[in-house]
Short mmCIF file of C-alpha atoms (C1' of nucleotides) in Angstrom, two decimals:
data_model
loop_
_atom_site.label_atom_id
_atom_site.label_comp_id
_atom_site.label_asym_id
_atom_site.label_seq_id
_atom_site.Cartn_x
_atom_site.Cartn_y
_atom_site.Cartn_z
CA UNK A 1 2.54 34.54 15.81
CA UNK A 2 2.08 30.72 15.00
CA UNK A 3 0.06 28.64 17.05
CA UNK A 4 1.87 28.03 20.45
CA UNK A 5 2.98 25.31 21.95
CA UNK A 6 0.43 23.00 23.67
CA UNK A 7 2.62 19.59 22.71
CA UNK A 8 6.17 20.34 21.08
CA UNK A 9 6.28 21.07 17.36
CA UNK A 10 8.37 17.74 16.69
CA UNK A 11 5.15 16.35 17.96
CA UNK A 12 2.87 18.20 16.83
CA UNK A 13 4.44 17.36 13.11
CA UNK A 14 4.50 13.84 13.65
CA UNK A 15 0.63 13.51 14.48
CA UNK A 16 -0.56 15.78 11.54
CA UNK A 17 1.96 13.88 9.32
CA UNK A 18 0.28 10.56 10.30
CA UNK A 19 -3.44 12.16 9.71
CA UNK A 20 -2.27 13.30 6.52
CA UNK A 21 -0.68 10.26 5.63
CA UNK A 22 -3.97 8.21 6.55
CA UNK A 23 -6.67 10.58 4.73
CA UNK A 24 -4.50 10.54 1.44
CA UNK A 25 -1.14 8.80 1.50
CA UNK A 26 2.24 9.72 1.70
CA UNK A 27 2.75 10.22 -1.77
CA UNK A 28 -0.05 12.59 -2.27
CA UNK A 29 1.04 14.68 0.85
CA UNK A 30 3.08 17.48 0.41
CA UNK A 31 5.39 18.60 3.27
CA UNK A 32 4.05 22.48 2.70
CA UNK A 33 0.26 20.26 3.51
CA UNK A 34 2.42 19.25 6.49
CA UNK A 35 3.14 22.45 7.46
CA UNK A 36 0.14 24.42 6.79
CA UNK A 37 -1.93 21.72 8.87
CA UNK A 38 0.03 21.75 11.32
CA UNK A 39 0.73 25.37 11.70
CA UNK A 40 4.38 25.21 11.77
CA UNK A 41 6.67 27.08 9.73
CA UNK A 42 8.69 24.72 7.11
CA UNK A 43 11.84 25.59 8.19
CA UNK A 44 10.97 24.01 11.09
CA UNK A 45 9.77 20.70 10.03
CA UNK A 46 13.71 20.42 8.13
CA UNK A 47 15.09 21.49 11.07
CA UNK A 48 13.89 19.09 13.33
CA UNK A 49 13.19 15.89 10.33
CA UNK A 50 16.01 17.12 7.42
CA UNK A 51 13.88 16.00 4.91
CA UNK A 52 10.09 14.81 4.04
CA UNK A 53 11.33 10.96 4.22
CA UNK A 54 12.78 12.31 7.65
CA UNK A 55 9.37 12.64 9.41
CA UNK A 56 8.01 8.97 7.60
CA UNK A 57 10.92 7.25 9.45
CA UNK A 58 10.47 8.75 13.01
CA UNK A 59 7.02 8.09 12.59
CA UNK A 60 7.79 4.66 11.76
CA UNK A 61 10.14 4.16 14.67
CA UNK A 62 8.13 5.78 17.38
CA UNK A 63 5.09 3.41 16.05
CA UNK A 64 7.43 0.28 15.97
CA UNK A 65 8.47 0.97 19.25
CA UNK A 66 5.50 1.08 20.78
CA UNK A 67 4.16 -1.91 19.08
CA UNK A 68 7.12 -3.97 20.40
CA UNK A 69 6.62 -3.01 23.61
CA UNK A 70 3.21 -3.70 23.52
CA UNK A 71 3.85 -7.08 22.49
CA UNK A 72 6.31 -8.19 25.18
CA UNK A 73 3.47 -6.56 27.99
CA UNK A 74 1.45 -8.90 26.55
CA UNK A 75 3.36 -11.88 26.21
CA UNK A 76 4.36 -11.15 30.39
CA UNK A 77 0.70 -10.56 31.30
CA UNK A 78 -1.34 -13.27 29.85
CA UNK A 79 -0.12 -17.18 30.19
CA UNK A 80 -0.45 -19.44 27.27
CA UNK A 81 -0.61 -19.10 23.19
CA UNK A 82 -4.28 -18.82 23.46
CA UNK A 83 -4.54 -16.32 25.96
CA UNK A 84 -1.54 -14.29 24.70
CA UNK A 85 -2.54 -14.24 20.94
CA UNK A 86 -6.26 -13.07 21.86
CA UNK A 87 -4.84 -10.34 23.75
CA UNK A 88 -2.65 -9.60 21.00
CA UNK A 89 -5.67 -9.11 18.78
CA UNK A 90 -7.60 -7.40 20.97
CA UNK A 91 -4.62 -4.80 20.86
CA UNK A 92 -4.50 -4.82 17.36
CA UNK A 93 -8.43 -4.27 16.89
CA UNK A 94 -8.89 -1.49 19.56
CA UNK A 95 -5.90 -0.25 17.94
CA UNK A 96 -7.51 0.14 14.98
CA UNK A 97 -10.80 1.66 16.18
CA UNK A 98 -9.17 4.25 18.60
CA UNK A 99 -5.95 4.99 16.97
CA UNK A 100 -6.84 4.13 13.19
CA UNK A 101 -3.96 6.35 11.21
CA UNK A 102 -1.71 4.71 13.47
CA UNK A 103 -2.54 1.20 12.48
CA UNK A 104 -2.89 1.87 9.03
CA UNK A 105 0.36 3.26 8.38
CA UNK A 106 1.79 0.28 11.02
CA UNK A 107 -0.36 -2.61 8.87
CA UNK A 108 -1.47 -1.09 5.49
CA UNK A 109 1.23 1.66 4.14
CA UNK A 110 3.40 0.70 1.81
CA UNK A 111 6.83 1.21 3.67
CA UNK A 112 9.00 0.34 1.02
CA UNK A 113 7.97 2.89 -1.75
CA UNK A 114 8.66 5.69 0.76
CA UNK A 115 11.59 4.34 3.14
CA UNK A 116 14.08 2.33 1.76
CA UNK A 117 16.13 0.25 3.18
CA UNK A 118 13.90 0.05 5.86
CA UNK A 119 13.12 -3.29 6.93
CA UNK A 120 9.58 -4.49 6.67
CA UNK A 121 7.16 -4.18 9.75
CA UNK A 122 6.27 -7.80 9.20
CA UNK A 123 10.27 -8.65 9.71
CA UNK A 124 10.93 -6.51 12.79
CA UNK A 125 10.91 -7.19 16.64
CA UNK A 126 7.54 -7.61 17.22
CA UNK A 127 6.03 -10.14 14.82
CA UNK A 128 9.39 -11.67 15.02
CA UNK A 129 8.79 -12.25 18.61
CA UNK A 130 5.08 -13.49 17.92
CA UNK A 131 6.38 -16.23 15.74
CA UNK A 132 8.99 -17.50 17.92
CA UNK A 133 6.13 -17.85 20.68
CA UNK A 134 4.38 -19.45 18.18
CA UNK A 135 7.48 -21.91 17.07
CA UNK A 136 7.90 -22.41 21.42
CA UNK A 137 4.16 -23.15 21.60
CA UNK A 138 4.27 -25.38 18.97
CA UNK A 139 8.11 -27.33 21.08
CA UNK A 140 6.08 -27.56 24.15
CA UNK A 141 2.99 -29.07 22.56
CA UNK A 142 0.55 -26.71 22.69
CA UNK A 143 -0.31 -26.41 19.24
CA UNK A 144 -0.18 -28.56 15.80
CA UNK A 145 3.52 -28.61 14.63
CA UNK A 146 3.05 -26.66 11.25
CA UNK A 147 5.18 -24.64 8.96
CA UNK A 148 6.19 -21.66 11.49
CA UNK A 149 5.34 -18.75 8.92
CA UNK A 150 1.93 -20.76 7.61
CA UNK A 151 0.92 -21.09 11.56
CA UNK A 152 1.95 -17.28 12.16
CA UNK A 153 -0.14 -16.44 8.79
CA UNK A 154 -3.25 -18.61 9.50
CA UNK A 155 -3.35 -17.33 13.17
CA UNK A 156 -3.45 -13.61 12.43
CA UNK A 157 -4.20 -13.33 8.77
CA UNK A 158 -7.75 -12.83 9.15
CA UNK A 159 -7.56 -10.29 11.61
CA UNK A 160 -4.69 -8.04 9.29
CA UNK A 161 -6.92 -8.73 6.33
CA UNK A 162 -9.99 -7.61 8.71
CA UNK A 163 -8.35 -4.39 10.08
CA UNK A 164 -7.34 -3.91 6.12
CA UNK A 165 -10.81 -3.93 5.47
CA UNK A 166 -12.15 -2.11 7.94
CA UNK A 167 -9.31 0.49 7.32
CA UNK A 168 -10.14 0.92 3.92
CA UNK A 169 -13.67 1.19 4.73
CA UNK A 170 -15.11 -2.09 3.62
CA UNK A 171 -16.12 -3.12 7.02
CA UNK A 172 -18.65 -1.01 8.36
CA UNK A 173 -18.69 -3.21 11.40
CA UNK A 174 -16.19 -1.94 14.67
CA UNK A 175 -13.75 -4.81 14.72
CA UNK A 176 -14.07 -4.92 18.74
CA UNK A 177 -17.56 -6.80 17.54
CA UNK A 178 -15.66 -9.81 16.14
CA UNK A 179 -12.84 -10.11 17.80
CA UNK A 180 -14.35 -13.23 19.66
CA UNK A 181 -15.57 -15.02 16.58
CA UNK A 182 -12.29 -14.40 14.86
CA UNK A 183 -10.22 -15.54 17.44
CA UNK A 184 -12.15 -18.94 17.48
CA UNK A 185 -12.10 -19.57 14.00
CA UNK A 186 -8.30 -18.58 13.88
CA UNK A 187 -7.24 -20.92 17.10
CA UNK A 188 -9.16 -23.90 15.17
CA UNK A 189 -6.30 -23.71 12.06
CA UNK A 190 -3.88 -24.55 15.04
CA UNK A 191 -5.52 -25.99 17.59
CA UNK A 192 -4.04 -29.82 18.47
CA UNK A 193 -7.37 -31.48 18.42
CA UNK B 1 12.37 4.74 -35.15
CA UNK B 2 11.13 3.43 -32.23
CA UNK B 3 10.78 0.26 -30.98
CA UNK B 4 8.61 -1.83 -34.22
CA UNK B 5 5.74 -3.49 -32.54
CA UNK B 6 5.75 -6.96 -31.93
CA UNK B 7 3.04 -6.59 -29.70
CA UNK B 8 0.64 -3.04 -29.94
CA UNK B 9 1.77 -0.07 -28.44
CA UNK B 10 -0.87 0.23 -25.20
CA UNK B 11 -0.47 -3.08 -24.27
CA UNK B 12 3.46 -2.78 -24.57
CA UNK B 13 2.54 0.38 -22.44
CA UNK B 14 0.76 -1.49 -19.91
CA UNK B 15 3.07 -4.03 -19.61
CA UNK B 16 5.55 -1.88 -18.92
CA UNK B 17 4.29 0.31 -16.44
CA UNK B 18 3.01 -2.87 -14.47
CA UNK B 19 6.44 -3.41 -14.20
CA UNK B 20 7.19 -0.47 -13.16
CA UNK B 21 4.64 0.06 -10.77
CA UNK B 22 5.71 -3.29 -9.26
CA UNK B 23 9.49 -2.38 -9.11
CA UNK B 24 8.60 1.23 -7.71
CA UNK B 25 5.14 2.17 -6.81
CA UNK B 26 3.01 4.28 -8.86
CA UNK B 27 4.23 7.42 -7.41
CA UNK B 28 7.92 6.58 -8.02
CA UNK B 29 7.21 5.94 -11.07
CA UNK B 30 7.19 8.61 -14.34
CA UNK B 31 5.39 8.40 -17.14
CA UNK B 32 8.89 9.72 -19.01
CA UNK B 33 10.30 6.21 -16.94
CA UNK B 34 7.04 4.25 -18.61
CA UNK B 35 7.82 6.62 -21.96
CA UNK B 36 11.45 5.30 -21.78
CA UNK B 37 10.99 1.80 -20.47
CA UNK B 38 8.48 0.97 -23.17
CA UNK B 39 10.60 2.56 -25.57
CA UNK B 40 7.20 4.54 -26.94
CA UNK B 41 6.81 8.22 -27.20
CA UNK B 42 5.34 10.39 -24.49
CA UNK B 43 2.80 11.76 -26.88
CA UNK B 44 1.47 7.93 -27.73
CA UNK B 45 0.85 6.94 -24.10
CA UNK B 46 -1.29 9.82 -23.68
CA UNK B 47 -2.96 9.31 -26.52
CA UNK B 48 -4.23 6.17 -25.45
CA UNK B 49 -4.11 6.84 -21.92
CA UNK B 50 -5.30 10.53 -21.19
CA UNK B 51 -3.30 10.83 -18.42
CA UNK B 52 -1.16 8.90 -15.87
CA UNK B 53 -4.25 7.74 -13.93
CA UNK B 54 -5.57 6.07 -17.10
CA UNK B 55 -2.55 4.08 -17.49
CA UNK B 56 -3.33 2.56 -13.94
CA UNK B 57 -7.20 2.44 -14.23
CA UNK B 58 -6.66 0.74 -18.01
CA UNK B 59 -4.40 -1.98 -15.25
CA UNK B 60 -6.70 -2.28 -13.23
CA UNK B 61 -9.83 -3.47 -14.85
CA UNK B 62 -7.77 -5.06 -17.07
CA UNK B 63 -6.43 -7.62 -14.02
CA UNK B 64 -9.82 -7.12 -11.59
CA UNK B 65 -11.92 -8.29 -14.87
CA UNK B 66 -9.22 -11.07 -15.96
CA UNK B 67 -9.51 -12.68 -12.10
CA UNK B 68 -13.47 -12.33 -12.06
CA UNK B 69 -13.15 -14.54 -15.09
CA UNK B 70 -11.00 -16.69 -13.33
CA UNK B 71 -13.12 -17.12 -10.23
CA UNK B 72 -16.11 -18.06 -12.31
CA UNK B 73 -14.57 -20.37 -14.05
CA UNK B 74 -13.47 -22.16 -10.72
CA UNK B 75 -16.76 -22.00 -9.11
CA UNK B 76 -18.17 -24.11 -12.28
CA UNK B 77 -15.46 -26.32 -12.71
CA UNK B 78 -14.94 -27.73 -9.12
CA UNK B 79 -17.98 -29.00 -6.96
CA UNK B 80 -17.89 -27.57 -3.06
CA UNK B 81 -16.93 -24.99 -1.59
CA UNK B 82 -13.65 -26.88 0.19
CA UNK B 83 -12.43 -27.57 -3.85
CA UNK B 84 -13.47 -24.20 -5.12
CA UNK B 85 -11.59 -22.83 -1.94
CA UNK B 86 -8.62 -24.63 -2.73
CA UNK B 87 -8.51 -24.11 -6.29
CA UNK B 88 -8.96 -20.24 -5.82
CA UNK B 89 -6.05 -20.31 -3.70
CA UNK B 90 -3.89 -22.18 -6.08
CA UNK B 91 -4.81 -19.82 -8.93
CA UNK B 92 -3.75 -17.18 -6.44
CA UNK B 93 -0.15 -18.50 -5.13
CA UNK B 94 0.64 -19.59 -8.64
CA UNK B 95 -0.12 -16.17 -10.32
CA UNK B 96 1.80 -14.98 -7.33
CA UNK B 97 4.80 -16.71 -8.67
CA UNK B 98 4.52 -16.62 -12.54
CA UNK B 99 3.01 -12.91 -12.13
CA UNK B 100 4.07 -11.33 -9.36
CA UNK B 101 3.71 -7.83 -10.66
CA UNK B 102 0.27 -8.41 -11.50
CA UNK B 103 -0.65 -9.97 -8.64
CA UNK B 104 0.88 -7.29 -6.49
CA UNK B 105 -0.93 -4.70 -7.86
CA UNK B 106 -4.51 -6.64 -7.76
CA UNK B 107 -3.67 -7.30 -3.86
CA UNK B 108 -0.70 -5.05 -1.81
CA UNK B 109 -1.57 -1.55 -4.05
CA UNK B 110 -3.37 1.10 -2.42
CA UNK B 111 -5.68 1.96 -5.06
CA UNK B 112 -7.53 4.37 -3.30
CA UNK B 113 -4.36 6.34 -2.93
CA UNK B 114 -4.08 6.78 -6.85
CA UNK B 115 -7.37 5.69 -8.36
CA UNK B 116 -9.74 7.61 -6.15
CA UNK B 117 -13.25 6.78 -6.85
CA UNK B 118 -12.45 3.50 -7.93
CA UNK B 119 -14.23 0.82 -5.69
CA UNK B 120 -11.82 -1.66 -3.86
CA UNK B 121 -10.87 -4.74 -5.07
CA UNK B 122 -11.78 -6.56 -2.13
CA UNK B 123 -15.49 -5.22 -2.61
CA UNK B 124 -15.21 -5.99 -6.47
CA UNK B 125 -17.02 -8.92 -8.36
CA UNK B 126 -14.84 -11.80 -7.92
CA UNK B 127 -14.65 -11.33 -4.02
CA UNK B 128 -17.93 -10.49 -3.44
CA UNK B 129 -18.71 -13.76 -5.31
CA UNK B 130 -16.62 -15.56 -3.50
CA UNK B 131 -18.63 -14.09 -0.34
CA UNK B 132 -22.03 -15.02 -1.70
CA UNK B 133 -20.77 -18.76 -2.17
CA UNK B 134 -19.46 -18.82 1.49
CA UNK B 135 -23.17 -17.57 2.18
CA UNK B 136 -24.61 -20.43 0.06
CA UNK B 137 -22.33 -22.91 2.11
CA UNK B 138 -23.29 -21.85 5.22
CA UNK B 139 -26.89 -22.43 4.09
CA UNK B 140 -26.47 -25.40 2.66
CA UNK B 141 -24.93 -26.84 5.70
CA UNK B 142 -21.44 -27.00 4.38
CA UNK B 143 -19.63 -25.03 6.61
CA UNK B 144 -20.54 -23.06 10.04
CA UNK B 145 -22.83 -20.50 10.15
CA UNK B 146 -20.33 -17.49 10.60
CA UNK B 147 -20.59 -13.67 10.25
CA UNK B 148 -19.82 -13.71 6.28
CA UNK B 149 -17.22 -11.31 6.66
CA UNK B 150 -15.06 -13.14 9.37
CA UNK B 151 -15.81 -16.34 7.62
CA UNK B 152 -14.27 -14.75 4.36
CA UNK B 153 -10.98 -13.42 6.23
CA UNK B 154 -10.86 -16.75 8.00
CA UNK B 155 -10.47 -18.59 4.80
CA UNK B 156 -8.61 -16.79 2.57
CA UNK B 157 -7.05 -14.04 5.29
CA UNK B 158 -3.83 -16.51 5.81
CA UNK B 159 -3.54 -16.94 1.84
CA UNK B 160 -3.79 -13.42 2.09
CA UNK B 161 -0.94 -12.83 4.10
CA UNK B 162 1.58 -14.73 2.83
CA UNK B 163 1.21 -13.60 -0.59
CA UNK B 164 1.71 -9.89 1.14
CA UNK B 165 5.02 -11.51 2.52
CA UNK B 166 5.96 -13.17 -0.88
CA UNK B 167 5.64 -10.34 -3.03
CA UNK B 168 7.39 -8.15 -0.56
CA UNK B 169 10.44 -10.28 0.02
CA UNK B 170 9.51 -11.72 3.81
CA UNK B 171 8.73 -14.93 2.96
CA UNK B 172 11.31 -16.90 0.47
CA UNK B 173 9.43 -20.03 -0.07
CA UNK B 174 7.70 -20.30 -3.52
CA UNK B 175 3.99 -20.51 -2.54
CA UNK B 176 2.82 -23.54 -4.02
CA UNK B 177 4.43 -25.13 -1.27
CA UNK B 178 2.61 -23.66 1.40
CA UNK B 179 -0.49 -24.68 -0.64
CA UNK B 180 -1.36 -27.73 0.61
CA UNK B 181 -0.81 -26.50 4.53
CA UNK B 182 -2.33 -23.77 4.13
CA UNK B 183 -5.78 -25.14 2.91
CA UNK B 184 -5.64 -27.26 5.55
CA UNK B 185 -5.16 -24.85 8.11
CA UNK B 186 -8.23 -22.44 6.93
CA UNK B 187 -10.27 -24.93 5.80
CA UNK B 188 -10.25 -26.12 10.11
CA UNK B 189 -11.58 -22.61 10.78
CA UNK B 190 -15.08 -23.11 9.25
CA UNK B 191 -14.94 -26.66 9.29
CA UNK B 192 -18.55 -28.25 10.90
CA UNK B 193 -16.65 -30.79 12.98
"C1'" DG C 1 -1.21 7.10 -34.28
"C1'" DT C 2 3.25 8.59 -33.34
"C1'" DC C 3 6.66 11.76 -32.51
"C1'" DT C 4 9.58 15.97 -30.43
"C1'" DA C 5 9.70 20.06 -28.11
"C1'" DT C 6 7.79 22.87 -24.79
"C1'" DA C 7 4.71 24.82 -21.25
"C1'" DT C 8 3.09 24.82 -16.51
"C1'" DT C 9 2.92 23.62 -11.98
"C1'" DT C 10 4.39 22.07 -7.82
"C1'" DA C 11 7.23 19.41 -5.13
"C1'" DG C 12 11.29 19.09 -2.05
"C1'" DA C 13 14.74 21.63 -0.19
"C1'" DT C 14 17.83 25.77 1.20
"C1'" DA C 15 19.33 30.52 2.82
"C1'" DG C 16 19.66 33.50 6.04
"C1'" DA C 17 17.25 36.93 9.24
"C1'" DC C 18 15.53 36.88 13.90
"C1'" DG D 1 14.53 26.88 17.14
"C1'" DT D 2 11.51 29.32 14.24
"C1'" DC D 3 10.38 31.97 10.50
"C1'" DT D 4 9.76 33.86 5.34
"C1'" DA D 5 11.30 34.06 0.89
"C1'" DT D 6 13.43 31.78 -2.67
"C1'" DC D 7 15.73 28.26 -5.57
"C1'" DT D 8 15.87 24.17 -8.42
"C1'" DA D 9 14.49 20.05 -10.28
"C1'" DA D 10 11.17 17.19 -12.00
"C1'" DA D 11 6.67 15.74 -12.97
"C1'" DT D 12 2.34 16.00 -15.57
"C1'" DA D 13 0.50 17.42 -19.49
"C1'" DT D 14 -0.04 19.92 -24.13
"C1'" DA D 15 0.90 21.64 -28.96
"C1'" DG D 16 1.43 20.77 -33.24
"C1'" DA D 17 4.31 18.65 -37.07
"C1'" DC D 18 4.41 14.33 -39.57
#
DNA sequence: GTCTATATTTAGATAGAC
DNA sequence: GTCTATCTAAATATAGAC
């Protein structure tokens, strides 16, 4: 009777949660909006998540996850601070064009009125790992020896507060078209020269 | 019966449900937990209020009008933009710390999600004068010649960021002491030399 | 302006058949 | 695993006395 199957219904909740959650917020989502969108009975959606905070937290995970690993492909792939934290916002602003619910419930949702307990995004394996790169960079000599959470901030705060921007629809500009010009000014706050 | 008023009942109101908001997020938050908190009948904050939305919009041009004032008021007191700069982030890391409720909700609250209609902060008066200054600089010679928008995230996206981490526990430094550091490190990104 | 009591709606969640 | 029908609690908001 219900739509069938072309991904899994776990799936299948998980991306219309995340649309959901990115055209109007978790809060103002209902998990019967949930279910009518994505044509799946409720009963289903508490079998398979037990309850509405349930589905936030395996979206959260999944998202995590794949941000992490992301990350460490980068940091293997490209050799250097420079190289590695361009590439890292590169991600981060294709991300954002191609995938933009994802990234905005990644950078912009407010985990902590929805999941507690949960540890913050900004606390968790991958930004963790970017700032110990950025503490080895800064061992080895390859950048200004600064305050480790005022380098992290200075090197990638203007492209989160870009992305925010763009996410909430203040930038009418893709972010792919200043990724260079960002990355320049940002490598200047840390750059040794 | 109630509470006597030491201060008047809506701003009591107000106060309270800043509070609130900050402890909780809007949506966690009742008006029967503002009714209760503020020790003020239901009836009176929707008197005043009309509903819970008005209680939030009230906050909000209440704090967005309160930091226009305070941006003008920086751009005439201090001459260039590297002291305005710097004095706009010290008014923000020290209202961060003596008003961190307020602060939160100018800056981490998704507005949109509660308030829809209401233009975003970042595209409200005092930002978009601080924009048209970093415009002026630019011509003037001060500064670079940037795209306007990355120029703005350059300078203040770090300050940004770390007030996001403050308010939500990351960071445990007070932020005047990343002041200094800070201001140095943005101020490199649209530095002429 | 302030209060209490109440109405209305809707959310999250469960039960139990298939 | 999936479904429909239902329960329960709680939230927003209103009515109307004082």
């Amino acid at each position: 009777m219900k739509n069938q199957t072309t991904k899994d219904r776990p799936q299948r909740i998980l991306d219309t949660a995340l649309l959901l959650f990115y055209n109007s917020g978790y809060f103002n989502t209902s998990v019967h909006d949930i279910q009518h969108a994505a044509d799946v009975s409720i009963g289903s959606i508490y079998h398979h998540f037990g309850n509405k905070q349930g589905i936030a937290r395996a979206l959260y995970h999944h998202l995590a996850d794949q941000m992490t690993e992301a990350v460490f492909q980068i940091m293997a792939e490209n050799a250097g601070l420079y190289r590695q934290g361009r590439a890292f916002l590169d991600y981060l602003f294709a991300m954002a064009e191609t995938a933009p619910a994802a990234m905005h419930y990644i950078l912009c949702a407010r985990h902590q009125e929805f999941m507690p307990g949960e540890k913050s995004i900004c606390s968790s394996k991958p930004f963790e790992r970017i700032q110990q790169r950025i503490r080895q960079a800064m061992d080895q000599g390859e950048i200004r020896k600064l305050d480790p959470a005022i380098a992290s901030a200075a090197l990638f705060g203007g492209a989160i507060r870009l992305i925010h921007l763009r996410l909430d629809g203040v930038l009418d500009r893709p972010l792919s078209d200043c990724a260079a010009e960002t990355w320049q000014c940002a490598w200047r706050c840390v750059a040794l020269q």
